[in-house]
Amino acid sequence: MNPHLPIDDSLDAWTRHVLDVHFDPAAGTPYWLGWAADHDVDPRTAVDGFEDLQTVFGPFDEDVLCDLPVEQFHPKRLDGPRRVYETGGTTGAPKRVVMSNYWQQQARWADGVLPDDFPRGNLLMLGPPGGANNAGVFVQHLADEWDALPFHVTMDPRWAKRLSERNHDDFDAYVDHLIDQAARILESQDVRVLFTTARFLERPRVRTLVDESSIEAVYHGGTALDRDTHRIFREEWYADVAFAGEYGNTLMGVAQEVPPSLGTAAERDYHLDYVPCLPYFVPEVVDDTGDVVGYGERGTVRLTVLNEEFFLPILQERDAATRIEGADPYPWDWLRDPGTAPDRVDDAAEGVY
């Protein structure tokens, strides 16, 4: 049971509930109702728990999220305020989904996992894209949880990718342009938390901004962070501020960094360990045959999203991670050191995001 979500169900019970929502003949999700008719199966009766998803559903073709109308992917019962979200689009056409309050729930979850002494206050988002991407909305909801204000410097990750491939000087000029905007905000605003990416934190100008401003905490996400850089950030560059991270994406949600109460970064030898937000999404670490690897072993991340707004089974991600055993109050599998899988490096664009 997740202590930060209003759900009392086990993972198996929640899986059955989500299938009841999306495969309801009267108010379910058009894409999945069509899929069930084509495959002559009713997942509501064929699936008894999470493990059964493997026997009923094959690997999900994520390209349909690029090509079909977005209304096909949310249940008809989802009404009221809704928003279309897009992935970054740096590895191909962006994928689109419709959600209502999912990212508000994710912000509440992240705030619950963050340690009590992590500074809360006005946030500045530098780097992660806003607009149709989830990052800006997540920061907005996180600020709401803290009764604070969000400030945004929005990056276009697709343009950044073009610049990084075309001309490194132009790319650096664009990054400086983004940092300039952050600097202007910090000149007049009381900002306590910087929400940014590891690639931005590697820039000396960002280190100076943190040193010379009201910032008391750094919250990083969006790009992988290797152990050596993680150690330097915590022990040297950003040693005077609180430091935390999250791993996630538009389709998944937020896996929050393990809080210090469950073992400090130094005790973990500066590995970055993340707690997935079960039961809303379940990332599994699998080998080349699709079998879940043992604890301490590395493999590819396979994702299943289970929420009332959006259902996505068995999506093979581009990331690799190490599977580690969780601990109370989060006694499910955690992810260690996620990053682009070696065979997908050529497809990835992580210049600043």
mmCIF file of C-alpha atoms in Angstrom:
data_model
loop_
_atom_site.group_PDB
_atom_site.id
_atom_site.type_symbol
_atom_site.label_atom_id
_atom_site.label_comp_id
_atom_site.label_asym_id
_atom_site.label_seq_id
_atom_site.Cartn_x
_atom_site.Cartn_y
_atom_site.Cartn_z
ATOM 1 C CA MET A 1 0.000 0.000 0.000
ATOM 2 C CA ASN A 2 1.335 3.428 -0.968
ATOM 3 C CA PRO A 3 1.227 5.724 2.102
ATOM 4 C CA HIS A 4 0.930 8.865 -0.033
ATOM 5 C CA LEU A 5 -1.985 7.884 -2.296
ATOM 6 C CA PRO A 6 -5.712 7.503 -1.545
ATOM 7 C CA ILE A 7 -5.656 3.814 -2.554
ATOM 8 C CA ASP A 8 -6.106 0.856 -0.222
ATOM 9 C CA ASP A 9 -5.981 -1.802 -2.944
ATOM 10 C CA SER A 10 -3.198 -4.296 -3.508
ATOM 11 C CA LEU A 11 -1.460 -4.127 -6.884
ATOM 12 C CA ASP A 12 -3.585 -7.042 -8.147
ATOM 13 C CA ALA A 13 -6.834 -5.442 -6.982
ATOM 14 C CA TRP A 14 -5.839 -2.082 -8.470
ATOM 15 C CA THR A 15 -4.974 -3.773 -11.771
ATOM 16 C CA ARG A 16 -8.472 -5.288 -11.912
ATOM 17 C CA HIS A 17 -10.036 -1.910 -11.082
ATOM 18 C CA VAL A 18 -8.136 -0.109 -13.851
ATOM 19 C CA LEU A 19 -9.161 -2.753 -16.388
ATOM 20 C CA ASP A 20 -12.789 -2.382 -15.277
ATOM 21 C CA VAL A 21 -12.520 1.344 -16.050
ATOM 22 C CA HIS A 22 -10.854 1.114 -19.447
ATOM 23 C CA PHE A 23 -12.756 -1.922 -20.746
ATOM 24 C CA ASP A 24 -16.212 -0.818 -19.617
ATOM 25 C CA PRO A 25 -18.314 -1.250 -22.785
ATOM 26 C CA ALA A 26 -20.346 1.894 -22.100
ATOM 27 C CA ALA A 27 -17.749 4.331 -20.725
ATOM 28 C CA GLY A 28 -14.358 2.777 -21.406
ATOM 29 C CA THR A 29 -11.426 3.769 -23.599
ATOM 30 C CA PRO A 30 -12.105 3.591 -27.363
ATOM 31 C CA TYR A 31 -8.672 2.257 -28.306
ATOM 32 C CA TRP A 32 -8.749 -0.515 -25.730
ATOM 33 C CA LEU A 33 -12.345 -1.470 -26.472
ATOM 34 C CA GLY A 34 -11.389 -1.822 -30.134
ATOM 35 C CA TRP A 35 -8.332 -3.845 -29.148
ATOM 36 C CA ALA A 36 -10.468 -6.212 -27.060
ATOM 37 C CA ALA A 37 -12.896 -6.742 -29.931
ATOM 38 C CA ASP A 38 -10.063 -7.413 -32.380
ATOM 39 C CA HIS A 39 -8.463 -9.956 -30.023
ATOM 40 C CA ASP A 40 -11.781 -11.483 -28.895
ATOM 41 C CA VAL A 41 -10.873 -11.147 -25.222
ATOM 42 C CA ASP A 42 -12.337 -9.353 -22.230
ATOM 43 C CA PRO A 43 -9.420 -8.410 -19.937
ATOM 44 C CA ARG A 44 -11.872 -7.804 -17.097
ATOM 45 C CA THR A 45 -12.349 -11.549 -16.808
ATOM 46 C CA ALA A 46 -9.054 -12.744 -18.305
ATOM 47 C CA VAL A 47 -6.829 -10.813 -15.875
ATOM 48 C CA ASP A 48 -6.921 -11.682 -12.184
ATOM 49 C CA GLY A 49 -3.811 -9.712 -11.184
ATOM 50 C CA PHE A 50 -0.796 -7.776 -12.394
ATOM 51 C CA GLU A 51 1.189 -10.828 -13.529
ATOM 52 C CA ASP A 52 -1.643 -11.856 -15.856
ATOM 53 C CA LEU A 53 -1.107 -8.765 -17.997
ATOM 54 C CA GLN A 54 1.848 -10.567 -19.590
ATOM 55 C CA THR A 55 -0.359 -13.400 -20.822
ATOM 56 C CA VAL A 56 -3.142 -11.181 -22.215
ATOM 57 C CA PHE A 57 -1.257 -8.210 -23.659
ATOM 58 C CA GLY A 58 1.737 -8.206 -25.943
ATOM 59 C CA PRO A 59 4.321 -5.406 -26.017
ATOM 60 C CA PHE A 60 2.574 -2.071 -26.500
ATOM 61 C CA ASP A 61 3.245 -0.279 -29.793
ATOM 62 C CA GLU A 62 3.951 3.237 -28.553
ATOM 63 C CA ASP A 63 3.771 4.652 -32.098
ATOM 64 C CA VAL A 64 -0.022 4.571 -31.890
ATOM 65 C CA LEU A 65 0.275 7.401 -29.355
ATOM 66 C CA CYS A 66 1.826 9.485 -32.132
ATOM 67 C CA ASP A 67 -0.515 8.533 -34.966
ATOM 68 C CA LEU A 68 -4.063 8.171 -33.588
ATOM 69 C CA PRO A 69 -6.381 10.902 -32.258
ATOM 70 C CA VAL A 70 -5.642 11.460 -28.591
ATOM 71 C CA GLU A 71 -9.310 10.987 -27.664
ATOM 72 C CA GLN A 72 -8.821 7.283 -28.392
ATOM 73 C CA PHE A 73 -6.688 6.840 -25.277
ATOM 74 C CA HIS A 74 -8.777 8.048 -22.368
ATOM 75 C CA PRO A 75 -12.020 6.569 -21.026
ATOM 76 C CA LYS A 76 -15.264 8.234 -22.027
ATOM 77 C CA ARG A 77 -16.070 8.623 -18.329
ATOM 78 C CA LEU A 78 -13.146 11.070 -17.953
ATOM 79 C CA ASP A 79 -14.853 14.450 -18.013
ATOM 80 C CA GLY A 80 -14.258 17.903 -16.596
ATOM 81 C CA PRO A 81 -10.950 19.770 -17.024
ATOM 82 C CA ARG A 82 -8.495 17.758 -19.092
ATOM 83 C CA ARG A 83 -5.138 18.431 -20.652
ATOM 84 C CA VAL A 84 -3.168 16.965 -23.555
ATOM 85 C CA TYR A 85 0.407 16.037 -22.617
ATOM 86 C CA GLU A 86 3.275 15.363 -25.027
ATOM 87 C CA THR A 87 6.576 13.599 -24.604
ATOM 88 C CA GLY A 88 9.702 15.605 -25.368
ATOM 89 C CA GLY A 89 9.861 14.431 -28.968
ATOM 90 C CA THR A 90 13.662 14.286 -29.062
ATOM 91 C CA THR A 91 13.757 10.644 -30.209
ATOM 92 C CA GLY A 92 10.987 10.877 -32.817
ATOM 93 C CA ALA A 93 7.414 12.090 -33.127
ATOM 94 C CA PRO A 94 5.936 13.151 -29.767
ATOM 95 C CA LYS A 95 3.479 10.812 -28.049
ATOM 96 C CA ARG A 96 0.267 12.321 -26.709
ATOM 97 C CA VAL A 97 -2.049 11.394 -23.846
ATOM 98 C CA VAL A 98 -4.996 13.053 -22.096
ATOM 99 C CA MET A 99 -5.023 13.339 -18.307
ATOM 100 C CA SER A 100 -7.007 15.231 -15.710
ATOM 101 C CA ASN A 101 -5.558 15.268 -12.188
ATOM 102 C CA TYR A 102 -2.788 12.685 -12.539
ATOM 103 C CA TRP A 103 0.058 15.180 -12.203
ATOM 104 C CA GLN A 104 -1.534 16.730 -9.156
ATOM 105 C CA GLN A 105 -1.425 13.251 -7.607
ATOM 106 C CA GLN A 106 2.196 12.860 -8.687
ATOM 107 C CA ALA A 107 3.165 16.151 -7.046
ATOM 108 C CA ARG A 108 1.460 15.068 -3.819
ATOM 109 C CA TRP A 109 3.339 11.752 -3.974
ATOM 110 C CA ALA A 110 6.710 13.448 -4.581
ATOM 111 C CA ASP A 111 6.155 15.881 -1.725
ATOM 112 C CA GLY A 112 5.290 12.984 0.562
ATOM 113 C CA VAL A 113 8.550 11.165 -0.198
ATOM 114 C CA LEU A 114 10.760 14.260 0.071
ATOM 115 C CA PRO A 115 12.277 14.518 3.569
ATOM 116 C CA ASP A 116 10.504 16.805 6.020
ATOM 117 C CA ASP A 117 13.545 19.077 6.258
ATOM 118 C CA PHE A 118 13.776 19.583 2.484
ATOM 119 C CA PRO A 119 13.154 23.319 1.937
ATOM 120 C CA ARG A 120 9.720 24.173 0.559
ATOM 121 C CA GLY A 121 9.028 27.505 -1.086
ATOM 122 C CA ASN A 122 8.936 29.310 -4.405
ATOM 123 C CA LEU A 123 10.360 27.200 -7.241
ATOM 124 C CA LEU A 124 12.276 28.136 -10.366
ATOM 125 C CA MET A 125 12.085 25.634 -13.226
ATOM 126 C CA LEU A 126 15.155 25.901 -15.455
ATOM 127 C CA GLY A 127 15.490 23.491 -18.363
ATOM 128 C CA PRO A 128 12.716 20.914 -18.393
ATOM 129 C CA PRO A 129 10.170 21.775 -21.090
ATOM 130 C CA GLY A 130 6.819 23.287 -20.242
ATOM 131 C CA GLY A 131 3.899 23.756 -22.597
ATOM 132 C CA ALA A 132 2.406 20.387 -23.486
ATOM 133 C CA ASN A 133 5.089 18.539 -21.512
ATOM 134 C CA ASN A 134 4.329 17.338 -17.992
ATOM 135 C CA ALA A 135 7.299 19.018 -16.285
ATOM 136 C CA GLY A 136 5.829 22.490 -16.046
ATOM 137 C CA VAL A 137 2.519 21.158 -14.746
ATOM 138 C CA PHE A 138 4.332 19.028 -12.168
ATOM 139 C CA VAL A 139 6.212 22.073 -10.881
ATOM 140 C CA GLN A 140 2.967 24.067 -10.772
ATOM 141 C CA HIS A 141 1.271 21.381 -8.663
ATOM 142 C CA LEU A 142 4.331 20.995 -6.443
ATOM 143 C CA ALA A 143 4.210 24.727 -5.756
ATOM 144 C CA ASP A 144 0.520 24.369 -4.914
ATOM 145 C CA GLU A 145 1.376 21.638 -2.393
ATOM 146 C CA TRP A 146 3.832 24.044 -0.778
ATOM 147 C CA ASP A 147 1.550 27.091 -0.944
ATOM 148 C CA ALA A 148 4.299 28.668 -3.036
ATOM 149 C CA LEU A 149 4.818 30.229 -6.469
ATOM 150 C CA PRO A 150 6.396 28.603 -9.551
ATOM 151 C CA PHE A 151 8.661 30.548 -11.895
ATOM 152 C CA HIS A 152 9.381 29.042 -15.313
ATOM 153 C CA VAL A 153 12.182 29.296 -17.838
ATOM 154 C CA THR A 154 10.917 27.049 -20.597
ATOM 155 C CA MET A 155 13.216 25.125 -22.894
ATOM 156 C CA ASP A 156 12.296 23.670 -26.286
ATOM 157 C CA PRO A 157 14.035 20.257 -26.176
ATOM 158 C CA ARG A 158 13.476 19.655 -29.895
ATOM 159 C CA TRP A 159 15.198 22.892 -30.809
ATOM 160 C CA ALA A 160 17.984 22.149 -28.339
ATOM 161 C CA LYS A 161 18.515 18.794 -30.041
ATOM 162 C CA ARG A 162 18.733 20.457 -33.459
ATOM 163 C CA LEU A 163 21.270 22.959 -32.210
ATOM 164 C CA SER A 164 23.398 20.305 -30.505
ATOM 165 C CA GLU A 165 23.531 18.311 -33.736
ATOM 166 C CA ARG A 166 24.184 21.313 -35.969
ATOM 167 C CA ASN A 167 26.462 23.753 -34.200
ATOM 168 C CA HIS A 168 27.847 23.487 -30.677
ATOM 169 C CA ASP A 169 28.367 27.245 -30.389
ATOM 170 C CA ASP A 170 24.694 27.855 -31.201
ATOM 171 C CA PHE A 171 23.720 25.232 -28.647
ATOM 172 C CA ASP A 172 25.821 26.890 -25.931
ATOM 173 C CA ALA A 173 24.345 30.272 -26.842
ATOM 174 C CA TYR A 174 20.834 28.862 -26.425
ATOM 175 C CA VAL A 175 21.705 27.398 -23.007
ATOM 176 C CA ASP A 176 23.194 30.741 -21.956
ATOM 177 C CA HIS A 177 19.979 32.418 -23.099
ATOM 178 C CA LEU A 178 18.014 30.148 -20.750
ATOM 179 C CA ILE A 179 20.387 30.769 -17.845
ATOM 180 C CA ASP A 180 20.165 34.536 -18.482
ATOM 181 C CA GLN A 181 16.411 34.346 -17.958
ATOM 182 C CA ALA A 182 16.873 32.448 -14.703
ATOM 183 C CA ALA A 183 19.360 35.029 -13.503
ATOM 184 C CA ARG A 184 16.888 37.855 -14.132
ATOM 185 C CA ILE A 185 14.219 36.064 -12.095
ATOM 186 C CA LEU A 186 16.613 35.476 -9.211
ATOM 187 C CA GLU A 187 17.614 39.150 -9.134
ATOM 188 C CA SER A 188 14.187 40.166 -7.836
ATOM 189 C CA GLN A 189 12.346 37.058 -6.627
ATOM 190 C CA ASP A 190 12.612 35.018 -3.441
ATOM 191 C CA VAL A 191 13.201 31.559 -4.911
ATOM 192 C CA ARG A 192 13.993 28.693 -2.531
ATOM 193 C CA VAL A 193 14.093 25.647 -4.839
ATOM 194 C CA LEU A 194 15.737 25.235 -8.251
ATOM 195 C CA PHE A 195 14.123 22.527 -10.369
ATOM 196 C CA THR A 196 16.482 21.646 -13.217
ATOM 197 C CA THR A 197 18.450 18.866 -14.920
ATOM 198 C CA ALA A 198 21.850 17.355 -14.259
ATOM 199 C CA ARG A 199 23.157 18.843 -17.522
ATOM 200 C CA PHE A 200 22.298 22.349 -16.358
ATOM 201 C CA LEU A 201 23.838 21.698 -12.948
ATOM 202 C CA GLU A 202 27.132 20.890 -14.686
ATOM 203 C CA ARG A 203 27.282 24.471 -16.013
ATOM 204 C CA PRO A 204 29.491 26.748 -13.861
ATOM 205 C CA ARG A 205 27.055 29.630 -14.384
ATOM 206 C CA VAL A 206 24.282 27.644 -12.704
ATOM 207 C CA ARG A 207 26.571 26.852 -9.786
ATOM 208 C CA THR A 208 27.217 30.582 -9.423
ATOM 209 C CA LEU A 209 23.492 31.346 -9.597
ATOM 210 C CA VAL A 210 22.840 28.978 -6.713
ATOM 211 C CA ASP A 211 25.740 30.345 -4.660
ATOM 212 C CA GLU A 212 24.689 33.971 -5.110
ATOM 213 C CA SER A 213 20.910 33.678 -4.726
ATOM 214 C CA SER A 214 18.241 32.780 -2.195
ATOM 215 C CA ILE A 215 18.137 29.147 -3.395
ATOM 216 C CA GLU A 216 18.221 26.634 -0.535
ATOM 217 C CA ALA A 217 17.563 23.400 -2.444
ATOM 218 C CA VAL A 218 18.219 21.782 -5.822
ATOM 219 C CA TYR A 219 15.700 19.325 -7.251
ATOM 220 C CA HIS A 220 17.002 17.584 -10.374
ATOM 221 C CA GLY A 221 15.400 15.346 -12.992
ATOM 222 C CA GLY A 222 15.063 14.770 -16.699
ATOM 223 C CA THR A 223 18.527 13.431 -17.487
ATOM 224 C CA ALA A 224 20.667 10.658 -16.083
ATOM 225 C CA LEU A 225 23.225 11.531 -13.410
ATOM 226 C CA ASP A 226 26.313 9.337 -13.061
ATOM 227 C CA ARG A 227 27.730 8.455 -9.649
ATOM 228 C CA ASP A 228 30.931 10.515 -9.907
ATOM 229 C CA THR A 229 29.042 13.658 -10.900
ATOM 230 C CA HIS A 230 26.448 12.968 -8.213
ATOM 231 C CA ARG A 231 29.203 12.848 -5.579
ATOM 232 C CA ILE A 232 30.777 16.082 -6.831
ATOM 233 C CA PHE A 233 27.416 17.844 -6.793
ATOM 234 C CA ARG A 234 26.611 16.772 -3.220
ATOM 235 C CA GLU A 235 30.087 17.130 -1.721
ATOM 236 C CA GLU A 236 31.456 20.115 -3.621
ATOM 237 C CA TRP A 237 29.394 22.148 -6.081
ATOM 238 C CA TYR A 238 26.077 22.120 -4.216
ATOM 239 C CA ALA A 239 27.193 21.051 -0.768
ATOM 240 C CA ASP A 240 25.576 24.068 0.895
ATOM 241 C CA VAL A 241 22.038 23.383 -0.319
ATOM 242 C CA ALA A 242 19.623 20.467 0.026
ATOM 243 C CA PHE A 243 19.749 18.094 -2.921
ATOM 244 C CA ALA A 244 17.126 15.665 -4.258
ATOM 245 C CA GLY A 245 16.119 14.100 -7.538
ATOM 246 C CA GLU A 246 13.340 12.414 -9.450
ATOM 247 C CA TYR A 247 13.195 10.073 -12.426
ATOM 248 C CA GLY A 248 10.218 9.933 -14.752
ATOM 249 C CA ASN A 249 8.560 10.997 -17.960
ATOM 250 C CA THR A 250 5.249 12.123 -19.422
ATOM 251 C CA LEU A 251 3.835 8.614 -19.785
ATOM 252 C CA MET A 252 5.077 7.268 -16.476
ATOM 253 C CA GLY A 253 4.976 9.822 -13.710
ATOM 254 C CA VAL A 254 7.536 10.461 -10.976
ATOM 255 C CA ALA A 255 9.848 8.000 -9.267
ATOM 256 C CA GLN A 256 11.183 9.980 -6.320
ATOM 257 C CA GLU A 257 14.743 9.635 -5.051
ATOM 258 C CA VAL A 258 14.985 7.490 -1.917
ATOM 259 C CA PRO A 259 14.900 9.862 1.082
ATOM 260 C CA PRO A 260 17.917 10.089 3.423
ATOM 261 C CA SER A 261 15.960 8.381 6.201
ATOM 262 C CA LEU A 262 16.295 5.163 4.165
ATOM 263 C CA GLY A 263 20.030 5.526 3.590
ATOM 264 C CA THR A 264 22.122 8.535 2.565
ATOM 265 C CA ALA A 265 23.731 8.924 -0.847
ATOM 266 C CA ALA A 266 27.135 8.327 0.732
ATOM 267 C CA GLU A 267 25.914 5.082 2.309
ATOM 268 C CA ARG A 268 24.660 4.008 -1.104
ATOM 269 C CA ASP A 269 28.064 4.874 -2.609
ATOM 270 C CA TYR A 270 26.350 7.715 -4.491
ATOM 271 C CA HIS A 271 24.121 5.434 -6.509
ATOM 272 C CA LEU A 272 20.842 7.145 -7.305
ATOM 273 C CA ASP A 273 17.928 5.028 -6.083
ATOM 274 C CA TYR A 274 14.353 5.905 -7.037
ATOM 275 C CA VAL A 275 11.001 4.802 -5.601
ATOM 276 C CA PRO A 276 8.310 4.236 -8.267
ATOM 277 C CA CYS A 277 4.810 5.500 -7.514
ATOM 278 C CA LEU A 278 2.976 2.178 -7.217
ATOM 279 C CA PRO A 279 0.306 1.276 -8.163
ATOM 280 C CA TYR A 280 -0.045 4.104 -10.690
ATOM 281 C CA PHE A 281 2.902 2.781 -12.651
ATOM 282 C CA VAL A 282 5.047 -0.322 -12.382
ATOM 283 C CA PRO A 283 8.518 -0.277 -13.948
ATOM 284 C CA GLU A 284 10.091 -3.723 -14.204
ATOM 285 C CA VAL A 285 13.755 -4.390 -15.023
ATOM 286 C CA VAL A 286 13.966 -7.181 -17.598
ATOM 287 C CA ASP A 287 16.601 -9.045 -19.598
ATOM 288 C CA ASP A 288 16.716 -9.651 -23.357
ATOM 289 C CA THR A 289 14.145 -12.444 -23.075
ATOM 290 C CA GLY A 290 11.659 -10.282 -21.159
ATOM 291 C CA ASP A 291 12.203 -11.987 -17.806
ATOM 292 C CA VAL A 292 12.555 -9.832 -14.698
ATOM 293 C CA VAL A 293 16.198 -9.780 -13.587
ATOM 294 C CA GLY A 294 17.386 -10.618 -10.081
ATOM 295 C CA TYR A 295 18.062 -8.018 -7.402
ATOM 296 C CA GLY A 296 21.314 -6.201 -8.075
ATOM 297 C CA GLU A 297 21.177 -7.019 -11.785
ATOM 298 C CA ARG A 298 20.866 -4.515 -14.590
ATOM 299 C CA GLY A 299 18.418 -4.670 -17.469
ATOM 300 C CA THR A 300 15.987 -2.663 -19.566
ATOM 301 C CA VAL A 301 13.056 -0.855 -17.988
ATOM 302 C CA ARG A 302 9.624 -2.196 -18.988
ATOM 303 C CA LEU A 303 6.756 0.056 -17.971
ATOM 304 C CA THR A 304 3.100 -0.531 -17.218
ATOM 305 C CA VAL A 305 0.906 2.487 -16.421
ATOM 306 C CA LEU A 306 -2.175 1.734 -14.335
ATOM 307 C CA ASN A 307 -4.407 4.674 -13.625
ATOM 308 C CA GLU A 308 -8.013 5.609 -14.213
ATOM 309 C CA GLU A 309 -7.065 8.229 -16.800
ATOM 310 C CA PHE A 310 -4.611 6.262 -18.906
ATOM 311 C CA PHE A 311 -3.748 2.580 -19.297
ATOM 312 C CA LEU A 312 -0.536 1.478 -20.968
ATOM 313 C CA PRO A 313 0.651 -2.137 -20.561
ATOM 314 C CA ILE A 314 4.104 -3.528 -21.223
ATOM 315 C CA LEU A 315 5.960 -0.643 -22.850
ATOM 316 C CA GLN A 316 9.645 -1.246 -23.444
ATOM 317 C CA GLU A 317 11.481 1.913 -22.422
ATOM 318 C CA ARG A 318 14.781 3.170 -23.830
ATOM 319 C CA ASP A 319 16.293 3.258 -20.325
ATOM 320 C CA ALA A 320 18.323 0.682 -18.449
ATOM 321 C CA ALA A 321 18.420 0.398 -14.649
ATOM 322 C CA THR A 322 19.421 -1.891 -11.800
ATOM 323 C CA ARG A 323 16.672 -3.651 -9.878
ATOM 324 C CA ILE A 324 16.994 -3.286 -6.106
ATOM 325 C CA GLU A 325 14.813 -4.429 -3.242
ATOM 326 C CA GLY A 326 12.663 -1.804 -1.567
ATOM 327 C CA ALA A 327 12.183 -1.160 2.130
ATOM 328 C CA ASP A 328 9.368 0.110 4.340
ATOM 329 C CA PRO A 329 7.415 2.274 3.891
ATOM 330 C CA TYR A 330 7.952 1.551 0.162
ATOM 331 C CA PRO A 331 8.391 -2.240 0.120
ATOM 332 C CA TRP A 332 8.256 -2.712 -3.651
ATOM 333 C CA ASP A 333 11.099 -2.795 -6.197
ATOM 334 C CA TRP A 334 13.191 0.339 -6.635
ATOM 335 C CA LEU A 335 15.282 1.489 -9.594
ATOM 336 C CA ARG A 336 18.979 2.264 -9.305
ATOM 337 C CA ASP A 337 20.967 4.526 -11.680
ATOM 338 C CA PRO A 338 18.489 4.696 -14.584
ATOM 339 C CA GLY A 339 19.924 5.958 -17.847
ATOM 340 C CA THR A 340 19.776 5.428 -21.568
ATOM 341 C CA ALA A 341 20.402 1.796 -22.504
ATOM 342 C CA PRO A 342 23.678 1.255 -24.404
ATOM 343 C CA ASP A 343 21.862 0.166 -27.578
ATOM 344 C CA ARG A 344 19.703 3.324 -27.543
ATOM 345 C CA VAL A 345 22.408 5.937 -26.997
ATOM 346 C CA ASP A 346 22.416 6.994 -30.647
ATOM 347 C CA ASP A 347 18.671 7.729 -30.420
ATOM 348 C CA ALA A 348 18.862 9.789 -27.247
ATOM 349 C CA ALA A 349 19.342 13.525 -26.911
ATOM 350 C CA GLU A 350 20.445 14.551 -23.436
ATOM 351 C CA GLY A 351 22.311 17.777 -24.088
ATOM 352 C CA VAL A 352 20.270 19.603 -21.437
ATOM 353 C CA TYR A 353 17.220 17.373 -21.045
#
